[in-house]
C-alpha positions as CSV (number, residue, x, y, z in Angstrom):
1,M,120.1,153.4,86.5
2,N,122.8,150.8,86.1
3,T,121.7,149.6,89.8
4,L,117.7,149.7,88.9
5,H,118.7,147.8,85.6
6,D,120.7,145.3,87.2
7,S,118.3,144.6,90.0
8,A,115.4,144.0,87.4
9,A,117.8,141.8,85.4
10,A,118.6,139.6,88.3
11,A,114.6,139.6,89.5
12,L,114.0,138.4,85.9
13,A,117.1,135.9,86.0
14,E,115.7,134.5,89.1
15,R,111.8,134.2,87.9
16,T,113.4,132.9,84.3
17,L,115.4,129.9,86.8
18,H,112.2,129.2,88.9
19,A,109.9,128.7,85.8
20,C,112.4,126.7,83.7
21,R,112.8,124.6,86.9
22,D,109.1,124.1,87.3
23,A,108.6,123.1,83.6
24,Y,111.2,120.9,84.1
25,L,109.9,118.8,87.0
26,D,106.3,118.9,85.9
27,L,107.5,117.3,82.6
28,M,109.4,114.7,84.7
29,V,106.5,114.0,86.7
30,R,104.6,113.4,83.7
31,C,106.6,111.4,81.7
32,L,107.7,109.0,84.7
33,V,103.8,108.3,85.1
34,N,103.3,108.6,81.5
35,T,100.4,110.2,81.8
36,I,101.5,111.9,78.2
37,Y,101.5,108.5,75.9
38,E,99.0,107.0,78.1
39,D,100.1,103.4,78.1
40,D,97.9,100.6,79.2
41,P,98.4,98.8,82.6
42,Q,99.3,95.4,82.7
43,D,97.8,94.4,86.1
44,P,95.0,91.9,86.4
45,W,92.2,93.9,87.8
46,T,92.2,97.3,85.5
47,G,90.9,95.4,82.3
48,R,94.5,96.8,80.8
49,I,92.7,100.1,79.8
50,Y,94.3,103.0,80.3
51,S,92.3,104.9,82.7
52,E,93.5,108.8,83.8
53,G,91.6,108.8,87.2
54,L,93.7,105.2,88.1
55,R,96.7,107.0,86.6
56,Q,96.7,109.9,89.0
57,G,96.1,108.2,91.8
58,G,98.7,105.1,90.9
59,R,96.3,102.8,91.1
60,D,97.6,100.4,88.1
61,W,100.1,98.9,87.3
62,P,101.8,100.8,83.8
63,S,103.3,98.6,80.9
64,K,105.9,101.3,79.9
65,A,106.1,104.2,82.4
66,H,109.0,103.8,84.7
67,S,106.6,104.6,87.9
68,M,103.6,102.9,89.5
69,I,103.0,105.6,92.1
70,G,100.9,108.0,90.1
71,V,100.7,111.6,89.9
72,Q,99.9,112.7,93.3
73,R,102.1,110.7,95.1
74,M,105.3,111.9,93.1
75,Q,103.8,115.3,93.4
76,N,104.3,114.8,97.0
77,L,107.7,113.2,96.5
78,R,108.5,116.6,94.7
79,F,107.1,118.8,97.1
80,L,108.9,117.4,100.1
81,C,112.1,116.9,98.2
82,E,112.3,120.4,97.7
83,Q,110.8,121.5,101.1
84,V,114.2,119.7,102.3
85,L,116.5,121.6,99.8
86,I,114.9,124.7,100.6
87,H,115.3,124.5,104.3
88,D,118.8,123.0,103.9
89,V,117.6,119.9,106.1
90,P,120.9,117.5,106.1
91,G,120.8,114.3,104.3
92,D,120.4,111.9,101.1
93,F,117.5,110.7,99.8
94,I,116.4,106.8,99.7
95,E,113.9,104.9,97.8
96,T,113.5,101.1,99.5
97,G,111.4,98.9,97.0
98,V,111.9,100.9,93.6
99,W,110.3,98.9,90.6
100,R,111.6,100.5,87.5
101,G,113.6,103.5,89.4
102,G,110.8,106.4,88.6
103,A,110.7,108.0,92.1
104,C,114.4,107.8,92.5
105,I,114.8,109.5,88.8
106,L,112.8,112.2,90.2
107,M,114.7,112.6,93.1
108,R,117.9,112.5,91.1
109,S,116.4,115.4,88.8
110,I,115.3,117.6,92.0
111,L,119.0,117.4,92.8
112,K,119.6,118.8,89.4
113,A,117.3,121.0,88.9
114,Y,118.5,122.7,92.3
115,A,122.3,122.3,91.4
116,S,122.5,120.1,94.2
117,T,126.0,118.3,94.3
118,S,126.5,117.1,97.7
119,R,123.7,114.4,98.2
120,T,123.1,111.0,96.9
121,V,119.9,109.4,95.6
122,W,120.3,105.7,97.0
123,V,118.3,102.9,95.0
124,A,117.6,99.7,97.6
125,D,116.3,96.9,96.1
126,S,116.2,93.0,95.5
127,F,116.0,93.7,91.8
128,E,114.5,90.2,91.7
129,G,110.9,91.3,93.1
130,L,109.6,90.7,96.6
131,P,110.7,87.8,99.0
132,K,108.6,84.9,99.6
133,P,106.5,85.4,103.1
134,S,108.5,84.5,106.3
135,A,105.6,83.8,108.0
136,D,106.9,81.9,110.8
137,R,108.4,85.2,111.7
138,Y,106.2,87.7,110.3
139,Q,102.5,86.4,110.4
140,A,101.2,89.6,109.4
141,D,102.7,88.8,105.8
142,A,100.8,84.9,105.6
143,G,99.4,84.3,102.5
144,D,101.2,87.1,100.8
145,Q,101.3,86.9,97.3
146,H,103.4,89.5,95.3
147,H,106.4,87.5,95.3
148,A,104.0,85.7,92.6
149,Y,104.2,88.7,89.9
150,P,107.0,88.6,87.4
151,E,105.8,92.2,86.7
152,L,107.1,93.6,90.2
153,A,111.1,91.7,88.9
154,I,112.8,94.5,87.2
155,S,116.6,93.8,87.0
156,L,119.4,96.1,88.2
157,E,120.3,96.7,84.6
158,Q,117.1,97.9,83.4
159,V,116.5,100.7,86.4
160,Q,119.9,101.6,85.4
161,S,119.1,102.0,82.3
162,N,115.9,103.9,82.7
163,F,118.3,106.3,84.8
164,D,120.2,106.7,81.9
165,K,117.2,107.5,79.4
166,Y,116.8,110.7,81.9
167,G,120.5,111.8,81.6
168,L,120.7,111.3,85.2
169,L,122.9,107.9,85.6
170,D,125.9,109.6,87.8
171,H,128.1,109.6,90.8
172,Q,125.1,111.1,92.7
173,V,122.9,107.8,92.0
174,R,124.3,104.5,93.9
175,F,122.5,101.0,93.8
176,L,121.5,98.2,97.0
177,K,120.8,95.4,95.5
178,G,119.6,92.6,97.8
179,W,116.8,91.7,100.8
180,F,116.6,94.9,102.9
181,R,117.4,92.8,106.0
182,D,120.9,92.2,104.6
183,T,121.5,95.3,102.8
184,L,120.0,98.3,104.7
185,H,121.7,98.0,107.9
186,Q,124.8,98.5,105.7
187,V,124.0,101.8,103.8
188,P,127.2,104.2,104.2
189,A,125.6,107.1,104.6
190,E,125.3,109.0,107.8
191,K,122.0,111.1,107.3
192,F,118.9,111.1,105.4
193,A,116.6,114.0,104.6
194,I,113.8,111.6,102.7
195,L,113.1,108.1,103.5
196,R,110.5,106.6,100.9
197,L,109.7,103.3,101.9
198,D,107.7,100.9,99.4
199,G,108.1,97.3,100.5
200,D,104.2,96.5,100.4
201,M,105.1,93.9,103.0
202,Y,105.1,93.7,107.0
203,E,108.5,92.3,106.5
204,S,110.0,95.0,103.9
205,T,108.2,97.8,106.0
206,M,110.1,97.0,109.4
207,D,113.3,96.1,108.0
208,A,113.4,99.6,106.4
209,L,112.3,101.5,109.8
210,T,114.5,99.4,111.8
211,A,117.7,100.4,109.7
212,L,116.9,104.0,108.6
213,Y,114.8,106.1,110.8
214,D,117.6,107.0,113.2
215,K,119.1,108.1,110.4
216,L,116.5,110.5,109.3
217,S,117.2,114.1,110.2
218,I,115.3,116.5,112.1
219,G,113.0,118.2,109.7
220,G,113.2,115.3,107.1
221,Y,110.5,113.2,106.1
222,I,109.4,109.6,105.9
223,I,106.7,108.3,103.0
224,I,104.8,105.1,103.0
225,D,103.7,103.9,99.9
226,D,101.5,101.4,100.9
227,Y,100.0,102.5,104.4
228,G,96.6,102.9,102.7
229,A,96.8,99.6,100.5
230,I,98.0,96.8,102.6
231,E,97.4,96.2,105.9
232,A,100.6,94.3,107.0
233,C,102.4,97.4,106.2
234,R,100.6,99.6,108.0
235,R,100.3,97.2,110.7
236,A,104.6,97.3,110.9
237,V,104.2,101.1,110.7
238,H,102.3,101.7,113.8
239,E,104.2,98.7,115.8
240,F,107.5,100.3,115.0
241,R,105.8,103.7,115.7
242,D,104.9,102.5,119.0
243,A,107.8,100.7,120.2
244,R,109.7,104.2,120.1
245,G,107.3,106.4,121.0
246,I,106.9,108.3,117.6
247,T,103.7,110.7,117.8
248,E,104.8,112.8,114.7
249,G,101.1,113.0,113.0
250,I,100.6,111.0,110.1
251,H,99.0,113.1,106.8
252,N,97.7,111.5,103.8
253,I,98.5,111.9,100.0
254,D,96.1,110.0,98.2
255,G,94.6,107.1,99.9
256,I,97.4,105.0,100.1
257,G,100.5,107.0,100.3
258,V,101.2,108.9,103.5
259,Y,104.0,111.0,105.5
260,W,104.9,112.7,108.4
261,K,107.8,114.9,109.5
262,K,110.3,114.1,112.0
263,R,110.4,116.8,114.6
264,A,112.4,115.0,117.4
265,E,114.3,111.8,117.5
266,A,112.7,108.5,118.3
267,L,113.3,106.9,121.7
268,T,115.1,104.0,122.5
269,P,113.6,100.6,123.3
270,D,115.2,101.1,126.7
271,R,114.2,104.9,127.1
272,L,110.7,103.8,126.1
273,A,110.5,101.5,128.8
274,E,111.8,103.8,131.5
275,R,109.2,106.7,130.4
276,L,106.4,104.1,130.3
277,T,107.3,102.8,133.7
278,G,108.9,105.6,135.5
279,Q,111.9,103.7,136.7
280,T,115.6,103.9,135.2
281,L,116.6,100.7,133.3
């Protein structure tokens, strides 16, 4: 009888744990994109009037919310983070291009919800907005105007404060301040389970791919936020995939964001050339 009672109590405790975890993470998503208080957007194309449809798809720049990626991309990020935890894929989490920090805050909250204490969330950004395009080096970025929007420049101190508001500013969160070309190759992390790239531009996307992709564990996920919205970003992704022989299928999230699961190590440039030519280099 005691055995049956103990088994039922354990099952109840497990169901309660799952329910509490789901409720916490559901609330985190709604808070981070602010579908709760429905703040008006600040971008120039929405008329500065809140729209549930636009916020769901991450198609506005909120005035108060801590993320602009919308509900669908936020839920996808949650799902992929939970998958790597459930399947014990090794590595830290990183986002390159964080704005107010919302996606990284969600990643840290997921680690907390799963009592995962061995992973770090890396928060990589200039914290000064986007760089002016280097069109002489990256023609795909010619004419890019992201640097002209002060709304995209959020300070390190403000992002840290946003983490603190959720009780999530701790030793499992580390910040990388600077342009990606200067910081990402120096990240002191051996492996990543989640790469989330939100650099908008060709240069920012390519810098992140070249610096971080080889550190992504087999079974881990890479998310490209602007793939469906910015041609320069999409071009960088395909040029990198082609150059490294990456053939994993790209999955659409919401018409803007995409992701794929890493199933094999990417070829080095020399190995790819060898495969294509049939000659040993």
